[in-house]
Coordinates of C-alpha atoms in Angstrom, one line a residue:
X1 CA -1.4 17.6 25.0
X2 CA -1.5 17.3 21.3
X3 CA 1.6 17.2 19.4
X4 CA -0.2 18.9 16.6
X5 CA 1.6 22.3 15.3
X6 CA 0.1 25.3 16.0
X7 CA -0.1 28.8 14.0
X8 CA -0.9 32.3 15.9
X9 CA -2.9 35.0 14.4
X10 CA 0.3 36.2 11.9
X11 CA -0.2 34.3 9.0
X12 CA 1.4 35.9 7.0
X13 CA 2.0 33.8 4.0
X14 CA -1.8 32.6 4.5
X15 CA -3.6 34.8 1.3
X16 CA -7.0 33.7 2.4
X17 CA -8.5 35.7 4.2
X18 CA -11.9 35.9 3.2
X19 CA -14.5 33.6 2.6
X20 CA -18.1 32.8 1.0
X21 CA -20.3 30.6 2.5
X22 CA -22.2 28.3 0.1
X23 CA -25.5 27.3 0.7
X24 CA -27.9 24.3 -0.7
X25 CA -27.0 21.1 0.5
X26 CA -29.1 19.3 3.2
X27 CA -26.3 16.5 3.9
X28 CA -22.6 16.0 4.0
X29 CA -20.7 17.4 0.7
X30 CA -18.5 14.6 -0.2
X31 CA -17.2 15.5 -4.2
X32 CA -16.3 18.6 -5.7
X33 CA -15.3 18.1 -9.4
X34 CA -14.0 21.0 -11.3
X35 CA -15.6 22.1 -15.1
X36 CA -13.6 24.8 -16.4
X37 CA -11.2 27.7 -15.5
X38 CA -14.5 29.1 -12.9
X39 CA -17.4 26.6 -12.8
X40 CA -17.1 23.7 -10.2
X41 CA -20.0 20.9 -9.5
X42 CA -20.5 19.6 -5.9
X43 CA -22.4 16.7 -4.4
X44 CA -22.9 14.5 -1.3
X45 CA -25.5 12.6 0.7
X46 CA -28.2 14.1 0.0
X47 CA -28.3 13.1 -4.1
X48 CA -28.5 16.6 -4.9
X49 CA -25.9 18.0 -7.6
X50 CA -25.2 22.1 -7.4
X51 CA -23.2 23.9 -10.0
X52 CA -21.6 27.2 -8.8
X53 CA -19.5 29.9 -10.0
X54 CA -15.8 29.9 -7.9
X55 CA -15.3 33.7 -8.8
X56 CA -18.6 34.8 -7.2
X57 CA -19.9 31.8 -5.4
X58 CA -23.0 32.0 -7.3
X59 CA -25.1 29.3 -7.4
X60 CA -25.4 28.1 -11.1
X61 CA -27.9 24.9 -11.4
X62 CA -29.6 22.5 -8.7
X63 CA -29.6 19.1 -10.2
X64 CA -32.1 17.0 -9.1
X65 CA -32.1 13.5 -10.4
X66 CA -30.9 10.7 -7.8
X67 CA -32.7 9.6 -4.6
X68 CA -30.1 8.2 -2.8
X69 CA -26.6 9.5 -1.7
X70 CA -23.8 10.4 -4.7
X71 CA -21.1 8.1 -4.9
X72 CA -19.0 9.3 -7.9
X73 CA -18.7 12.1 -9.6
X74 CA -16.1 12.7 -13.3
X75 CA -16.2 15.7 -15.7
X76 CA -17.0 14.7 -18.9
X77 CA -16.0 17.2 -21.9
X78 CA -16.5 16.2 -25.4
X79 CA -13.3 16.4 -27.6
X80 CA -15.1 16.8 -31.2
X81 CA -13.5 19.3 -33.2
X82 CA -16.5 20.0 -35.6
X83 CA -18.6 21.5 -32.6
X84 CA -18.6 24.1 -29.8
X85 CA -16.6 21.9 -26.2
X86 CA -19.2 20.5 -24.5
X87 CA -19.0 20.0 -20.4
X88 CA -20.5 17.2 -19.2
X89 CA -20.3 15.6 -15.7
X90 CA -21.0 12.1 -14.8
X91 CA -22.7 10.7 -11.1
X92 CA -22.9 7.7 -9.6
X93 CA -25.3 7.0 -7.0
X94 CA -26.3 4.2 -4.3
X95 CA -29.8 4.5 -6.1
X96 CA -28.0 2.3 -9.2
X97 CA -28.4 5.1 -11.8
X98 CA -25.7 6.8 -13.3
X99 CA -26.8 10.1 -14.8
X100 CA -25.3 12.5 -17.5
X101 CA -25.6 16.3 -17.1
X102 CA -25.0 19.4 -19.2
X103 CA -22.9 21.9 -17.7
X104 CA -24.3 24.6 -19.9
X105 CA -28.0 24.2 -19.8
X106 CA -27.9 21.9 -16.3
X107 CA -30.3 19.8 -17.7
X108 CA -30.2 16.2 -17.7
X109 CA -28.9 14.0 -20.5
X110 CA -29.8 10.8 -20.0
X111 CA -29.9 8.3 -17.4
X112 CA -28.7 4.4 -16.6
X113 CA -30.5 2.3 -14.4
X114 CA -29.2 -1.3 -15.4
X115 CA -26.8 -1.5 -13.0
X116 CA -27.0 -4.6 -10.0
X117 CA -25.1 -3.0 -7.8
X118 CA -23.8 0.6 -6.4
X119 CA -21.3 2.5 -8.7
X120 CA -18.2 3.4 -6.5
X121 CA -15.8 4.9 -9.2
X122 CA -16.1 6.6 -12.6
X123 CA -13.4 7.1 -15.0
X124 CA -13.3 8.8 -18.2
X125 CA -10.9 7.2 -21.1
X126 CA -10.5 10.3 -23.4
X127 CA -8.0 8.9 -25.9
X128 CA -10.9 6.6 -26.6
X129 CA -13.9 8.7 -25.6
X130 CA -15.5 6.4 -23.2
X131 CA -15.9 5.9 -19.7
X132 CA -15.7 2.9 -17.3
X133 CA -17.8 2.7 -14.5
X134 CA -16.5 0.4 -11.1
X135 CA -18.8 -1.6 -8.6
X136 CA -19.7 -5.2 -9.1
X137 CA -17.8 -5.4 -12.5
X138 CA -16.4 -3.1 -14.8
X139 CA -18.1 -1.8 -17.7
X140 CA -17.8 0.3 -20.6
X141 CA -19.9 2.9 -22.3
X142 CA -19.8 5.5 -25.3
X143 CA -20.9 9.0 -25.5
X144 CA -24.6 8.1 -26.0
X145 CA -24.4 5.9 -23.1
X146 CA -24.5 2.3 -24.9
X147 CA -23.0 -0.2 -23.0
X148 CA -20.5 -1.3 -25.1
X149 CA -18.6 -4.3 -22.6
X150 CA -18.4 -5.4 -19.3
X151 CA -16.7 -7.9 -17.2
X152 CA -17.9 -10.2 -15.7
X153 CA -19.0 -10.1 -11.8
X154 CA -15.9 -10.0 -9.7
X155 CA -16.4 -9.6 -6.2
X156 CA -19.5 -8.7 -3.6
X157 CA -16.7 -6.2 -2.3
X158 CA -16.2 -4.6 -6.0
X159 CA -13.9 -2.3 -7.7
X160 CA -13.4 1.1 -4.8
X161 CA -11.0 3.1 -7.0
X162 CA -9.7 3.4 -11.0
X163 CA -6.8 5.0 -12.4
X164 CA -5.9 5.4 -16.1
X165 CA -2.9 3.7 -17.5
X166 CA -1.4 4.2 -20.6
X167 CA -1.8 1.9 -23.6
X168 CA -5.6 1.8 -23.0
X169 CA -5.5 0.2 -19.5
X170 CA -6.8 0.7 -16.5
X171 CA -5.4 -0.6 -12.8
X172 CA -8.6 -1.4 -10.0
X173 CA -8.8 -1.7 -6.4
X174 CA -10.5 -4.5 -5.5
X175 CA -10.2 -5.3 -2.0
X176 CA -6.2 -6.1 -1.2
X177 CA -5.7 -7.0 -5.1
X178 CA -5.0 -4.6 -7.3
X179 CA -6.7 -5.6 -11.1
X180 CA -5.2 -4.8 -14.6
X181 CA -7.7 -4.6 -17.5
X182 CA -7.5 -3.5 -21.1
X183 CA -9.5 -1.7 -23.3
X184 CA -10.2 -3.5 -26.7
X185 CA -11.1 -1.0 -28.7
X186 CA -13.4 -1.6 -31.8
X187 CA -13.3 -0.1 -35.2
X188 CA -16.5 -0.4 -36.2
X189 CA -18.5 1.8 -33.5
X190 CA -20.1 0.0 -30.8
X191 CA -19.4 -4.0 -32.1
X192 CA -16.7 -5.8 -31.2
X193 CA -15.4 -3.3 -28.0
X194 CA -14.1 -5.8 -25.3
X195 CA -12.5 -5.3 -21.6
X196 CA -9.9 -8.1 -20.5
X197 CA -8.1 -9.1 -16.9
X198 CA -4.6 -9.0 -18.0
X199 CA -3.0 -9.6 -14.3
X200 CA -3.5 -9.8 -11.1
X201 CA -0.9 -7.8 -8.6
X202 CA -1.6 -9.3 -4.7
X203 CA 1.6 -7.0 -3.4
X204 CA -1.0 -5.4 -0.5
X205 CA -2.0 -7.0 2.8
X206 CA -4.6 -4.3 3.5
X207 CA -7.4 -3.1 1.4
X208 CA -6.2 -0.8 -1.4
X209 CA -7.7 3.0 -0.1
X210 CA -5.9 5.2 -3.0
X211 CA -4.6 5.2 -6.2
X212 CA -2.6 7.9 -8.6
X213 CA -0.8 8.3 -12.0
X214 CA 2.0 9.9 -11.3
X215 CA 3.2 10.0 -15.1
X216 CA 3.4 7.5 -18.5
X217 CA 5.4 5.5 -16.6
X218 CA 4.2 4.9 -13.1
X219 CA 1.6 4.8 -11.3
X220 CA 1.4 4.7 -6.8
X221 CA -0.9 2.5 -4.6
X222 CA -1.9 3.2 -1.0
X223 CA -3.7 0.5 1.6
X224 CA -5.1 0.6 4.7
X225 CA -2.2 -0.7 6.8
X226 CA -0.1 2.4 5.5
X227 CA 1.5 0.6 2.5
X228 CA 2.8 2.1 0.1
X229 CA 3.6 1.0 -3.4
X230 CA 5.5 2.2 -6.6
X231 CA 4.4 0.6 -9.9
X232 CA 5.7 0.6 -13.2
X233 CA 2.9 1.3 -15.7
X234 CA 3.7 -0.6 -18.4
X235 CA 4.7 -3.5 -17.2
X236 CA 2.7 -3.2 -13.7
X237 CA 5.7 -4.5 -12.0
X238 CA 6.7 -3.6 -8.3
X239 CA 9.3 -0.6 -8.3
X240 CA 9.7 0.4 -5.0
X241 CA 7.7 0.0 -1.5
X242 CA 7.3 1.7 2.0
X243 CA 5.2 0.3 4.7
X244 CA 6.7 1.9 7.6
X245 CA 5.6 5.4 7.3
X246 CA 4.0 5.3 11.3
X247 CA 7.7 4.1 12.7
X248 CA 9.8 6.8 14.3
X249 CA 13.2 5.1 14.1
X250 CA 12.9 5.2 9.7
X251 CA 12.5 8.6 10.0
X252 CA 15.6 9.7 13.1
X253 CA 14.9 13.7 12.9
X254 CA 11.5 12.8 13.8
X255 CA 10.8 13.4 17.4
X256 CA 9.9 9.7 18.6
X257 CA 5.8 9.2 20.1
X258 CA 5.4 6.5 23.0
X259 CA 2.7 4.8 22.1
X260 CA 1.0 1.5 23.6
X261 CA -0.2 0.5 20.2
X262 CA -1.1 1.7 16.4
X263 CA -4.3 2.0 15.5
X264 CA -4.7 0.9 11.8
X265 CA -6.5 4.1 11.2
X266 CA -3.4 6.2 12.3
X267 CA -1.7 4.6 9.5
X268 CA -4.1 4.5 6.5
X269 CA -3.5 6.1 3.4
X270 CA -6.6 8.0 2.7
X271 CA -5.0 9.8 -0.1
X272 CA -2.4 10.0 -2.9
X273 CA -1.4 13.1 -5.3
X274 CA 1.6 13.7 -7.0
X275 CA 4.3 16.1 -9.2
X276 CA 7.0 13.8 -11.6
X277 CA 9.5 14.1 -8.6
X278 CA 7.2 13.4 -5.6
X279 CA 4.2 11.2 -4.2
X280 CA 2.5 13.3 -1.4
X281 CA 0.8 11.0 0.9
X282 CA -2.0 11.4 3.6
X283 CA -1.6 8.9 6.1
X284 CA -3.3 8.8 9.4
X285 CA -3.0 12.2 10.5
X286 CA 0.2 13.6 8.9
X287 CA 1.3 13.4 5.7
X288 CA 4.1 12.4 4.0
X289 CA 6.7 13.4 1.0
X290 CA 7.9 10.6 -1.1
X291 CA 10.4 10.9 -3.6
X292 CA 10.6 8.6 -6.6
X293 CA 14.2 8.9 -7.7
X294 CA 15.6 8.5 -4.1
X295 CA 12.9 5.9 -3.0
X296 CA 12.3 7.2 0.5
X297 CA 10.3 9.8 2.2
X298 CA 12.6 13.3 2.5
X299 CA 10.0 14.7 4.6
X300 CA 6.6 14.2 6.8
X301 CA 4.5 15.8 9.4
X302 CA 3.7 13.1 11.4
X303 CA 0.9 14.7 13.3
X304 CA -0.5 17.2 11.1
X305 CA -3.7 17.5 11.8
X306 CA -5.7 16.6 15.0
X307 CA -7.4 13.5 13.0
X308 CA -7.2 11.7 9.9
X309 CA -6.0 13.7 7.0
X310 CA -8.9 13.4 4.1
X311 CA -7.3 14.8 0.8
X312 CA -3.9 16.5 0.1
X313 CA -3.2 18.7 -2.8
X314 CA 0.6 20.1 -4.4
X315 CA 0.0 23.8 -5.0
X316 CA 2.6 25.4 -8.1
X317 CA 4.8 26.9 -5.3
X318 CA 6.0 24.4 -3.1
X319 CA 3.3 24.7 -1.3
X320 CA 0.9 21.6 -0.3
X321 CA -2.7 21.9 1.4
X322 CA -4.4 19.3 3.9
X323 CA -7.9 19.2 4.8
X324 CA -8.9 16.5 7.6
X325 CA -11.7 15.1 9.7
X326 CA -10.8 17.7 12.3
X327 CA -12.6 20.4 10.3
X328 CA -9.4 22.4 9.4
X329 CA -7.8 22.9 6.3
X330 CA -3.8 23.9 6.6
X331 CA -1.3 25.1 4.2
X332 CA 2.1 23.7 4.4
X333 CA 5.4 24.7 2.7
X334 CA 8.0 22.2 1.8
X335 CA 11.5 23.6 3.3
X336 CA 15.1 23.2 2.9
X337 CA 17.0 22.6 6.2
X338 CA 20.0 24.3 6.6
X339 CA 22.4 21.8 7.1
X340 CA 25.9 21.9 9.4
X341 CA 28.9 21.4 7.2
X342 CA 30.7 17.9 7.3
X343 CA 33.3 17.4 9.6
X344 CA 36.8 17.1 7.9
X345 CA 38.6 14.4 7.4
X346 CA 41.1 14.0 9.5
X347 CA 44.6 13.5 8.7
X348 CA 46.7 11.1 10.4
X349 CA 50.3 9.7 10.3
X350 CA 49.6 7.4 7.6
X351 CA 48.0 10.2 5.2
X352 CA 51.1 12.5 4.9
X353 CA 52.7 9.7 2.9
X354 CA 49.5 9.2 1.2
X355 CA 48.7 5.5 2.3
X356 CA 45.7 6.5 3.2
X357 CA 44.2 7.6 0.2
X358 CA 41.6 5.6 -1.2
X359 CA 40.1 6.1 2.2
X360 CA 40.4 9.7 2.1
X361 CA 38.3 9.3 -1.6
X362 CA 35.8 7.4 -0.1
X363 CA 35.4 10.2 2.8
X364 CA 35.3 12.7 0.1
X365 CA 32.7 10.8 -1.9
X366 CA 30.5 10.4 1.1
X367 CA 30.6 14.1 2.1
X368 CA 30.0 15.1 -1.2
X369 CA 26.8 12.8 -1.2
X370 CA 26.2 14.3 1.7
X371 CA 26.5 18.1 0.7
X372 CA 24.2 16.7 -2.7
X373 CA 21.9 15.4 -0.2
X374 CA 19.0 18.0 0.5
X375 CA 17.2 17.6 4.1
X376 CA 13.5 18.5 3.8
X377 CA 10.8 19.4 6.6
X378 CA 7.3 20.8 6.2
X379 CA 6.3 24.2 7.8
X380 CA 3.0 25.6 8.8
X381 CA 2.1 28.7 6.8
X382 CA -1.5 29.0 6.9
X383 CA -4.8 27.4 8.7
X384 CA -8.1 28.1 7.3
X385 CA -10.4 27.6 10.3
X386 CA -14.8 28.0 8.8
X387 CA -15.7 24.4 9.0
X388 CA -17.6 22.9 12.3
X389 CA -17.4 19.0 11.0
X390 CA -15.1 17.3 8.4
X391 CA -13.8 18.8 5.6
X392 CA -14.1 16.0 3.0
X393 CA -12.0 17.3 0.1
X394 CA -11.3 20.6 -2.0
X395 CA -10.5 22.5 -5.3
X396 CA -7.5 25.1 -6.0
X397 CA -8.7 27.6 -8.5
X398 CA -5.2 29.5 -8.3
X399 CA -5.9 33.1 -8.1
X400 CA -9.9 32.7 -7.9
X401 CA -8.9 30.9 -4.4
X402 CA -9.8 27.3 -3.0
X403 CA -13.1 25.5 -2.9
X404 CA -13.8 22.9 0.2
X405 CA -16.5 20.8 1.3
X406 CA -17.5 19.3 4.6
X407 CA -19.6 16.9 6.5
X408 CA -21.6 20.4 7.7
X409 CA -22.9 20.4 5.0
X410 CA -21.6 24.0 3.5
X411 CA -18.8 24.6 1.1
X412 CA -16.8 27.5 1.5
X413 CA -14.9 30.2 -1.0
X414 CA -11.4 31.0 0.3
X415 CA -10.3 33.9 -1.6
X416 CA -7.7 35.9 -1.3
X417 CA -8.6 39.3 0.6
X418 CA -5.9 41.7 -0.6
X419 CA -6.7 40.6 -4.3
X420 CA -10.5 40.6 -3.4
X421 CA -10.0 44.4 -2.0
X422 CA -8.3 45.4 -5.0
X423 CA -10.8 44.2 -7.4
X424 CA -13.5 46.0 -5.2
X425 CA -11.5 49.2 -5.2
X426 CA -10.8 49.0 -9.5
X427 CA -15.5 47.9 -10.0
X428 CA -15.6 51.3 -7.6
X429 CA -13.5 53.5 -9.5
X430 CA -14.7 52.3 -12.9
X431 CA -18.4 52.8 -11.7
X432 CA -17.6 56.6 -10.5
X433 CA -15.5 56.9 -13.6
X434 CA -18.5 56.0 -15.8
X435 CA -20.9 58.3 -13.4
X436 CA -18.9 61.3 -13.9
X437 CA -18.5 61.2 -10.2
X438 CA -14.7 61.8 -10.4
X439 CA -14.2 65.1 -9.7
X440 CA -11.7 66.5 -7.4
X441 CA -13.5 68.3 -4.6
X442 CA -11.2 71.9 -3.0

C-alpha cells in the first residue's frame, strides 16, 4: 500500500473548485511563463506558443514560429520610461532559433538562427537590459537581438540552468560543476560588452537539476543525487549543505521506510523555490522545508505524491502547492506542532545548597532552546485531481486562481468557485439592473 497521504471529499480549505479546460496544444505543455497581472504564455512539444487570458481562459494568440519542441521560455518587458511597457517573451527551441514575440499584437519580432546547438535556458539581465541565452556556450544579446558576446564552447553537455546573481553575474549548471561568469558591460552600445569565467565551484557529485536566488546574498543549488547546497552570492562560497534528505534516521519524527535500495530518482531535486527564511525543495516524491538561519530541514513530506514531485510553489499564506508526475496537484499547509512541555529539572541533594547550579543553568538554557525551538510538519489541505498524465509545472494568479500544465496535453484554470459564484451572481444583477428587470413581483 502507498504511504502517500490521502484527502476525502471535505476539503475544506481547498478554494478550487472549479475549473477551465484549455484547449490548443497537440503535445505535452511543458512552460507556462506569466506576462502581467492576467495574461500568461504556454508552450511544449509541439513548438506552438498560445497566449491566454487567466481570468476567462480565453485564448489570446497562437504563435506559430518553431518546428521543433520549446525548450525555454522568459518574459521579456522593456523598462524605457519614454514609452508605453512593452511585453515581450522569449523561446528557445530544439530547432536552434530563438524567437522574440509581442505580447500585445502576438506577432513575431524577430528571429535567431545562428545558434550550433539547442538553447536549454534563457535569462533576462534587466539591470542591464540584455539576455543570456545557455546551451553550448553562453551568449549575450541586446534588445534588437545583436549578439553582443559569447563564450567560448564549453561542454557537448552544455549550460541546463541560469540564475541571476547580483553584481552583473550569473551562476550555470553545467553538468556536476556549477560556472560563475560576469557580465562586462560596455559604455558605448554594442562594442566592447564581454562575458568572463570568474570560478569554477565542483562541490556536487551529481548533475546540478535546479537552481534559485533566494535573495542579494545567496543563492541554493540542487543535484541529482539529492544534494543540496547553500551559496553565498557574492563571494560563491559554500554556506551550508544537506545531502541526506532520503535518510529516515536525520529526520527521527519521520516514520522510518524499509527499503532494499534508493533509487537515484527518489532522491533528485527536481525543483527549488524559496521565501528569505526558507528553501522549499522537491525531491523524489516529497518535498522538503529548508531553513537558512537554522541550516536544517524543519519539515518534509517524505512521500507526498505517488511519483516524482515536478515543481513546488510558496503561496503568501503558508501555504505551498506541488504538482508531480502522478497527475495531481496538492496543496499543503506548513504547521506548528504542538509541542509537550519540558520535563523539569529535577532537584536533588546537592541543589538545595546550590552546588549544582551551573548545571541547573545549563538545563534551563537548553529547555529554553527548546521552548524557542518550533517543530514543523506539512498538512494536506487540498488535491486538485483534472489531469490524466503529468502535470509539468504551474502559475498562481492569487485571486484569479492557478494555471497548470501537463504531459495531456491541456492546461487547466483552477478558480475559486465561491468567488467565481459571486461574480456570476453581481454580472446577473447588474445586467437585470440595467434591463429594468428588477421589479419586485406580489
Amino acid at each position: 500500500k502507498s504511504s502517500v497521504q490521502t484527502i476525502g471529499e471535505e476539503q475544506i480549505q481547498n478554494p478550487y473548485t472549479e475549473l477551465l479546460v484549455l484547449k490548443g496544444h497537440q503535445d505535452i505543455v511543458r512552460f507556462l511563463v506569466q506576462i502581467d497581472d492576467c495574461r500568461f504564455a504556454s508552450a511544449g512539444d509541439d513548438g506552438i506558443v498560445f497566449l491566454w487570458n487567466a481570468q476567462t481562459g480565453e485564448k489570446l494568440f497562437e504563435l506559430h514560429g518553431h518546428t521543433h519542441k520549446i525548450t525555454a521560455i522568459a518574459p521579456f518587458s522593456s523598462s524605457d520610461a519614454s514609452e508605453e511597457k512593452k511585453h515581450l517573451i522569449l523561446t528557445a527551441s530544439a530547432d536552434r532559433t530563438v524567437i522574440v514575440w509581442d505580447c500585445s499584437s502576438g506577432r513575431q519580432v524577430q528571429k535567431v538562427s545562428c545558434f550550433h546547438s539547442t538553447v536549454k535556458c534563457l535569462t533576462v539581465l534587466q539591470r542591464l537590459d540584455v539576455w543570456l541565452s545557455g546551451g553550448s556556450d553562453l551568449c549575450v544579446w541586446n534588445r534588437k537581438l545583436d549578439l553582443l558576446c559569447k563564450t567560448s564552447h564549453l561542454t557537448d553537455a552544455g549550460i541546463s540552468a541560469l540564475v541571476e546573481l547580483p553584481k552583473n553575474c550569473v551562476a550555470a549548471a553545467v553538468g556536476k560543476e556549477l560556472i560563475i561568469f560576469r557580465v562586462i558591460a560596455s559604455n558605448d552600445g554594442s562594442e566592447g560588452w564581454n562575458v568572463l569565467e570568474v570560478k569554477r565551484l565542483v562541490d556536487h557529485q551529481d548533475n546540478i537539476l535546479s537552481l534559485v536566488s533566494v535573495n542579494d546574498l545567496t543563492f541554493v543549488t540542487g543535484s541529482h543525487v539529492g544534494e543540496l547546497i547553500v551559496w553565498d552570492a557574492l563571494d560563491w562560497t559554500k554556506q551550508a549543505s544537506e545531502c541526506n534528505f532520503w535518510d529516515s534516521s536525520v529526520h527521527p519524527d519521520v516514520q522510518p521506510e524499509i527499503k532494499l535500495s534508493q533509487s537515484p530518482n527518489e532522491t533528485s531535486v527536481q525543483h527549488l523555490t524559496s521565501d528569505e527564511e526558507c528553501v522549499f525543495a522537491a525531491v523524489g516524491k516529497g518535498i522538503y522545508v529548508y531553513n537558512l538561519q537554522m541550516k536544517r530541514v524543519i519539515a518534509c513530506q517524505r512521500t507526498a505524491h505517488d511519483s516524482s514531485v515536478l515543481h513546488i510553489e510558496k503561496l503568501p499564506n503558508r501555504q505551498l502547492i506541488s504538482c508531480s508526475e502522478d497527475g495531481s496537484v496538492r496543496i499543503w499547509e506548513l504547521r506548528e506542532k504542538q509541542q509537550l512541555p519540558a520535563e523539569p529539572v529535577p532537584t536533588g541533594f546537592f541543589n538545595m545548597w546550590g552546588f549544582g547550579r551551573a548545571n541547573k543553568q545549563a538545563n534551563q538554557a537548553a529547555k529554553k532552546m527548546q521552548e524557542n525551538t518550533p517543530v514543523y510538519f506539512l498538512e494536506l489541505v487540498g488535491d486538485l485531481i483534472g489531469h490524466s498524465s503529468a502535470v509539468q509545472m504551474f502559475l498562481y494568479f492569487g485571486e484569479l486562481g492557478l494555471a497548470t500544465c501537463s504531459a495531456d496535453h491541456l492546461i487547466i484554470l483552477w478558480k475559486d468557485g465561491e468567488r467565481e459564484s459571486r461574480l456570476r451572481s453581481l454580472t446577473l444583477f447588474q445586467k437585470l439592473a440595467q434591463n429594468g428587470d428588477l421589479q419586485l413581483k406580489f
